Amino acid sequence: MKTQRLRDLLAQDKCHIMPCCFDALSAKLIAQEGYELTFMSGFAASASRIGAPDLGLMSYGEVLDQARNIAGAVPIPLIGDGDTGYGNAMNVRRTVDGFARAGCASVMIEDQLAPKRCGHTPGKAVVERGEAFDRIRAAVDARAALREDGHDILILARTDARHEHGLSEAIERAAKFAELGADILFVEAPKSEAEMREVCGSLPGPKMANIVEGGETPDLPNAALHDIGYAIAAYPLTLMAAAMAAMTTALRGMREDRRENLMGFGELRERIGFEDYYRISSDYDSASR
């Protein structure tokens, strides 16, 4: 089970590098390159699916469909971005239930005011403590109900309170999330290595760092992140930025009849899965027998 595999990874004395995906193909590439887990980046998924910024424009149904397609394409654990839970506490319960049944090993629930914003962009605001805690309480209750029904999922609890209320408030919220039963804690956008150390030193259990190239949190080497105390280092935009740079370069080159830095057609087919399809489908070719 992917959820148990994620538990096993979190139990290791290691900071896991987690490239974030935005669709089934990017997730397959992550798995093919040997990474042990991935996260569906809301920023990148919104850009990929609807060509719009991650400002609460994608609906619950669209996000769930994207997560289901990704989870079905890869053997590694997927953490889904459940945003604010898409409404009140009852909506949070439905969101957690839906992500578990879609195949996610974990779902992130955050304390931003809806419509949410990407963590490293202006205009973020968080709900008051009571509502934030109710969201995580509802998520944990949904997890318990799922287990009774033979399903399982981990709760990744995120706070964006650092931006508006300071680091102490963010740490206090995250500590309460852990007390309520969250499995993984995520304090978004600490602004220095000292703040990152304070986060990890103050909170129990596995913690996740969010590394955005050019963002507010220091882009430290993996060994340093492990030393600080992180169990996961998420890279939400690395693949999206690389893909967009490569595509725009290719498009500009086509005007001058240039085709540069392209993956070979054979490797392209192999990575997408054509050869596996042909190999498996040959077992059902009765006419050739």
PDB file of N, CA, C and O in Angstrom, residues 146-176:
ATOM      1  N   LEU A 146     -12.049   6.549   7.117  1.00  0.00           N
ATOM      2  CA  LEU A 146     -11.508   5.813   5.980  1.00  0.00           C
ATOM      3  C   LEU A 146     -10.892   4.493   6.431  1.00  0.00           C
ATOM      4  O   LEU A 146     -11.056   3.462   5.772  1.00  0.00           O
ATOM      5  N   ARG A 147     -10.192   4.508   7.553  1.00  0.00           N
ATOM      6  CA  ARG A 147      -9.555   3.292   8.041  1.00  0.00           C
ATOM      7  C   ARG A 147     -10.588   2.235   8.410  1.00  0.00           C
ATOM      8  O   ARG A 147     -10.370   1.030   8.205  1.00  0.00           O
ATOM      9  N   GLU A 148     -11.713   2.670   8.934  1.00  0.00           N
ATOM     10  CA  GLU A 148     -12.785   1.727   9.244  1.00  0.00           C
ATOM     11  C   GLU A 148     -13.343   1.103   7.973  1.00  0.00           C
ATOM     12  O   GLU A 148     -13.864  -0.016   8.001  1.00  0.00           O
ATOM     13  N   ASP A 149     -13.189   1.818   6.848  1.00  0.00           N
ATOM     14  CA  ASP A 149     -13.715   1.360   5.562  1.00  0.00           C
ATOM     15  C   ASP A 149     -12.644   0.678   4.712  1.00  0.00           C
ATOM     16  O   ASP A 149     -12.855   0.406   3.537  1.00  0.00           O
ATOM     17  N   GLY A 150     -11.467   0.443   5.308  1.00  0.00           N
ATOM     18  CA  GLY A 150     -10.419  -0.270   4.591  1.00  0.00           C
ATOM     19  C   GLY A 150      -9.504   0.595   3.753  1.00  0.00           C
ATOM     20  O   GLY A 150      -8.701   0.071   2.974  1.00  0.00           O
ATOM     21  N   HIS A 151      -9.590   1.927   3.886  1.00  0.00           N
ATOM     22  CA  HIS A 151      -8.712   2.837   3.171  1.00  0.00           C
ATOM     23  C   HIS A 151      -7.770   3.513   4.176  1.00  0.00           C
ATOM     24  O   HIS A 151      -7.926   3.371   5.380  1.00  0.00           O
ATOM     25  N   ASP A 152      -6.828   4.267   3.650  1.00  0.00           N
ATOM     26  CA  ASP A 152      -5.893   4.948   4.535  1.00  0.00           C
ATOM     27  C   ASP A 152      -5.309   6.159   3.824  1.00  0.00           C
ATOM     28  O   ASP A 152      -5.213   6.185   2.585  1.00  0.00           O
ATOM     29  N   ILE A 153      -4.912   7.157   4.601  1.00  0.00           N
ATOM     30  CA  ILE A 153      -4.268   8.349   4.052  1.00  0.00           C
ATOM     31  C   ILE A 153      -3.594   9.082   5.209  1.00  0.00           C
ATOM     32  O   ILE A 153      -4.050   8.973   6.360  1.00  0.00           O
ATOM     33  N   LEU A 154      -2.515   9.780   4.915  1.00  0.00           N
ATOM     34  CA  LEU A 154      -1.854  10.610   5.915  1.00  0.00           C
ATOM     35  C   LEU A 154      -2.259  12.064   5.720  1.00  0.00           C
ATOM     36  O   LEU A 154      -2.530  12.501   4.596  1.00  0.00           O
ATOM     37  N   ILE A 155      -2.273  12.816   6.819  1.00  0.00           N
ATOM     38  CA  ILE A 155      -2.654  14.221   6.790  1.00  0.00           C
ATOM     39  C   ILE A 155      -1.404  15.086   6.889  1.00  0.00           C
ATOM     40  O   ILE A 155      -0.662  15.016   7.865  1.00  0.00           O
ATOM     41  N   LEU A 156      -1.176  15.890   5.860  1.00  0.00           N
ATOM     42  CA  LEU A 156      -0.104  16.880   5.861  1.00  0.00           C
ATOM     43  C   LEU A 156      -0.748  18.228   6.176  1.00  0.00           C
ATOM     44  O   LEU A 156      -1.534  18.750   5.378  1.00  0.00           O
ATOM     45  N   ALA A 157      -0.456  18.784   7.347  1.00  0.00           N
ATOM     46  CA  ALA A 157      -1.080  20.034   7.798  1.00  0.00           C
ATOM     47  C   ALA A 157      -0.139  21.206   7.539  1.00  0.00           C
ATOM     48  O   ALA A 157       0.998  21.208   7.999  1.00  0.00           O
ATOM     49  N   ARG A 158      -0.644  22.185   6.834  1.00  0.00           N
ATOM     50  CA  ARG A 158       0.170  23.343   6.430  1.00  0.00           C
ATOM     51  C   ARG A 158      -0.367  24.627   7.065  1.00  0.00           C
ATOM     52  O   ARG A 158      -1.579  24.835   7.132  1.00  0.00           O
ATOM     53  N   THR A 159       0.560  25.474   7.497  1.00  0.00           N
ATOM     54  CA  THR A 159       0.173  26.815   7.929  1.00  0.00           C
ATOM     55  C   THR A 159       0.959  27.861   7.150  1.00  0.00           C
ATOM     56  O   THR A 159       2.163  27.722   6.932  1.00  0.00           O
ATOM     57  N   ASP A 160       0.260  28.906   6.751  1.00  0.00           N
ATOM     58  CA  ASP A 160       0.862  30.058   6.075  1.00  0.00           C
ATOM     59  C   ASP A 160       0.891  31.279   6.988  1.00  0.00           C
ATOM     60  O   ASP A 160       1.036  32.399   6.517  1.00  0.00           O
ATOM     61  N   ALA A 161       0.774  31.049   8.296  1.00  0.00           N
ATOM     62  CA  ALA A 161       0.679  32.155   9.247  1.00  0.00           C
ATOM     63  C   ALA A 161       1.960  32.979   9.339  1.00  0.00           C
ATOM     64  O   ALA A 161       1.920  34.139   9.788  1.00  0.00           O
ATOM     65  N   ARG A 162       3.102  32.425   8.935  1.00  0.00           N
ATOM     66  CA  ARG A 162       4.367  33.170   9.006  1.00  0.00           C
ATOM     67  C   ARG A 162       4.271  34.491   8.257  1.00  0.00           C
ATOM     68  O   ARG A 162       4.789  35.519   8.713  1.00  0.00           O
ATOM     69  N   HIS A 163       3.598  34.504   7.120  1.00  0.00           N
ATOM     70  CA  HIS A 163       3.543  35.682   6.264  1.00  0.00           C
ATOM     71  C   HIS A 163       2.859  36.861   6.947  1.00  0.00           C
ATOM     72  O   HIS A 163       3.336  37.994   6.879  1.00  0.00           O
ATOM     73  N   GLU A 164       1.769  36.591   7.620  1.00  0.00           N
ATOM     74  CA  GLU A 164       0.914  37.653   8.167  1.00  0.00           C
ATOM     75  C   GLU A 164       1.107  37.874   9.661  1.00  0.00           C
ATOM     76  O   GLU A 164       0.976  39.001  10.143  1.00  0.00           O
ATOM     77  N   HIS A 165       1.441  36.813  10.394  1.00  0.00           N
ATOM     78  CA  HIS A 165       1.439  36.884  11.855  1.00  0.00           C
ATOM     79  C   HIS A 165       2.777  36.537  12.497  1.00  0.00           C
ATOM     80  O   HIS A 165       2.875  36.578  13.731  1.00  0.00           O
ATOM     81  N   GLY A 166       3.762  36.159  11.722  1.00  0.00           N
ATOM     82  CA  GLY A 166       5.077  35.870  12.271  1.00  0.00           C
ATOM     83  C   GLY A 166       5.315  34.402  12.533  1.00  0.00           C
ATOM     84  O   GLY A 166       4.395  33.572  12.541  1.00  0.00           O
ATOM     85  N   LEU A 167       6.573  34.072  12.767  1.00  0.00           N
ATOM     86  CA  LEU A 167       6.972  32.670  12.895  1.00  0.00           C
ATOM     87  C   LEU A 167       6.397  32.011  14.142  1.00  0.00           C
ATOM     88  O   LEU A 167       6.005  30.842  14.107  1.00  0.00           O
ATOM     89  N   SER A 168       6.323  32.742  15.257  1.00  0.00           N
ATOM     90  CA  SER A 168       5.824  32.137  16.487  1.00  0.00           C
ATOM     91  C   SER A 168       4.392  31.643  16.332  1.00  0.00           C
ATOM     92  O   SER A 168       4.045  30.547  16.786  1.00  0.00           O
ATOM     93  N   GLU A 169       3.564  32.453  15.689  1.00  0.00           N
ATOM     94  CA  GLU A 169       2.178  32.037  15.461  1.00  0.00           C
ATOM     95  C   GLU A 169       2.129  30.809  14.565  1.00  0.00           C
ATOM     96  O   GLU A 169       1.334  29.884  14.805  1.00  0.00           O
ATOM     97  N   ALA A 170       2.967  30.788  13.536  1.00  0.00           N
ATOM     98  CA  ALA A 170       2.991  29.634  12.639  1.00  0.00           C
ATOM     99  C   ALA A 170       3.391  28.370  13.385  1.00  0.00           C
ATOM    100  O   ALA A 170       2.784  27.299  13.204  1.00  0.00           O
ATOM    101  N   ILE A 171       4.394  28.458  14.246  1.00  0.00           N
ATOM    102  CA  ILE A 171       4.840  27.300  15.008  1.00  0.00           C
ATOM    103  C   ILE A 171       3.769  26.845  15.987  1.00  0.00           C
ATOM    104  O   ILE A 171       3.515  25.633  16.141  1.00  0.00           O
ATOM    105  N   GLU A 172       3.101  27.783  16.629  1.00  0.00           N
ATOM    106  CA  GLU A 172       2.041  27.416  17.575  1.00  0.00           C
ATOM    107  C   GLU A 172       0.892  26.716  16.853  1.00  0.00           C
ATOM    108  O   GLU A 172       0.331  25.734  17.362  1.00  0.00           O
ATOM    109  N   ARG A 173       0.542  27.192  15.680  1.00  0.00           N
ATOM    110  CA  ARG A 173      -0.519  26.534  14.910  1.00  0.00           C
ATOM    111  C   ARG A 173      -0.101  25.118  14.517  1.00  0.00           C
ATOM    112  O   ARG A 173      -0.880  24.166  14.644  1.00  0.00           O
ATOM    113  N   ALA A 174       1.113  24.993  14.019  1.00  0.00           N
ATOM    114  CA  ALA A 174       1.587  23.677  13.595  1.00  0.00           C
ATOM    115  C   ALA A 174       1.653  22.707  14.776  1.00  0.00           C
ATOM    116  O   ALA A 174       1.336  21.516  14.633  1.00  0.00           O
ATOM    117  N   ALA A 175       2.054  23.182  15.941  1.00  0.00           N
ATOM    118  CA  ALA A 175       2.093  22.328  17.130  1.00  0.00           C
ATOM    119  C   ALA A 175       0.694  21.812  17.469  1.00  0.00           C
ATOM    120  O   ALA A 175       0.524  20.639  17.847  1.00  0.00           O
ATOM    121  N   LYS A 176      -0.290  22.677  17.340  1.00  0.00           N
ATOM    122  CA  LYS A 176      -1.671  22.247  17.594  1.00  0.00           C
ATOM    123  C   LYS A 176      -2.133  21.250  16.539  1.00  0.00           C
ATOM    124  O   LYS A 176      -2.837  20.284  16.856  1.00  0.00           O
TER     125      LYS A 176
END
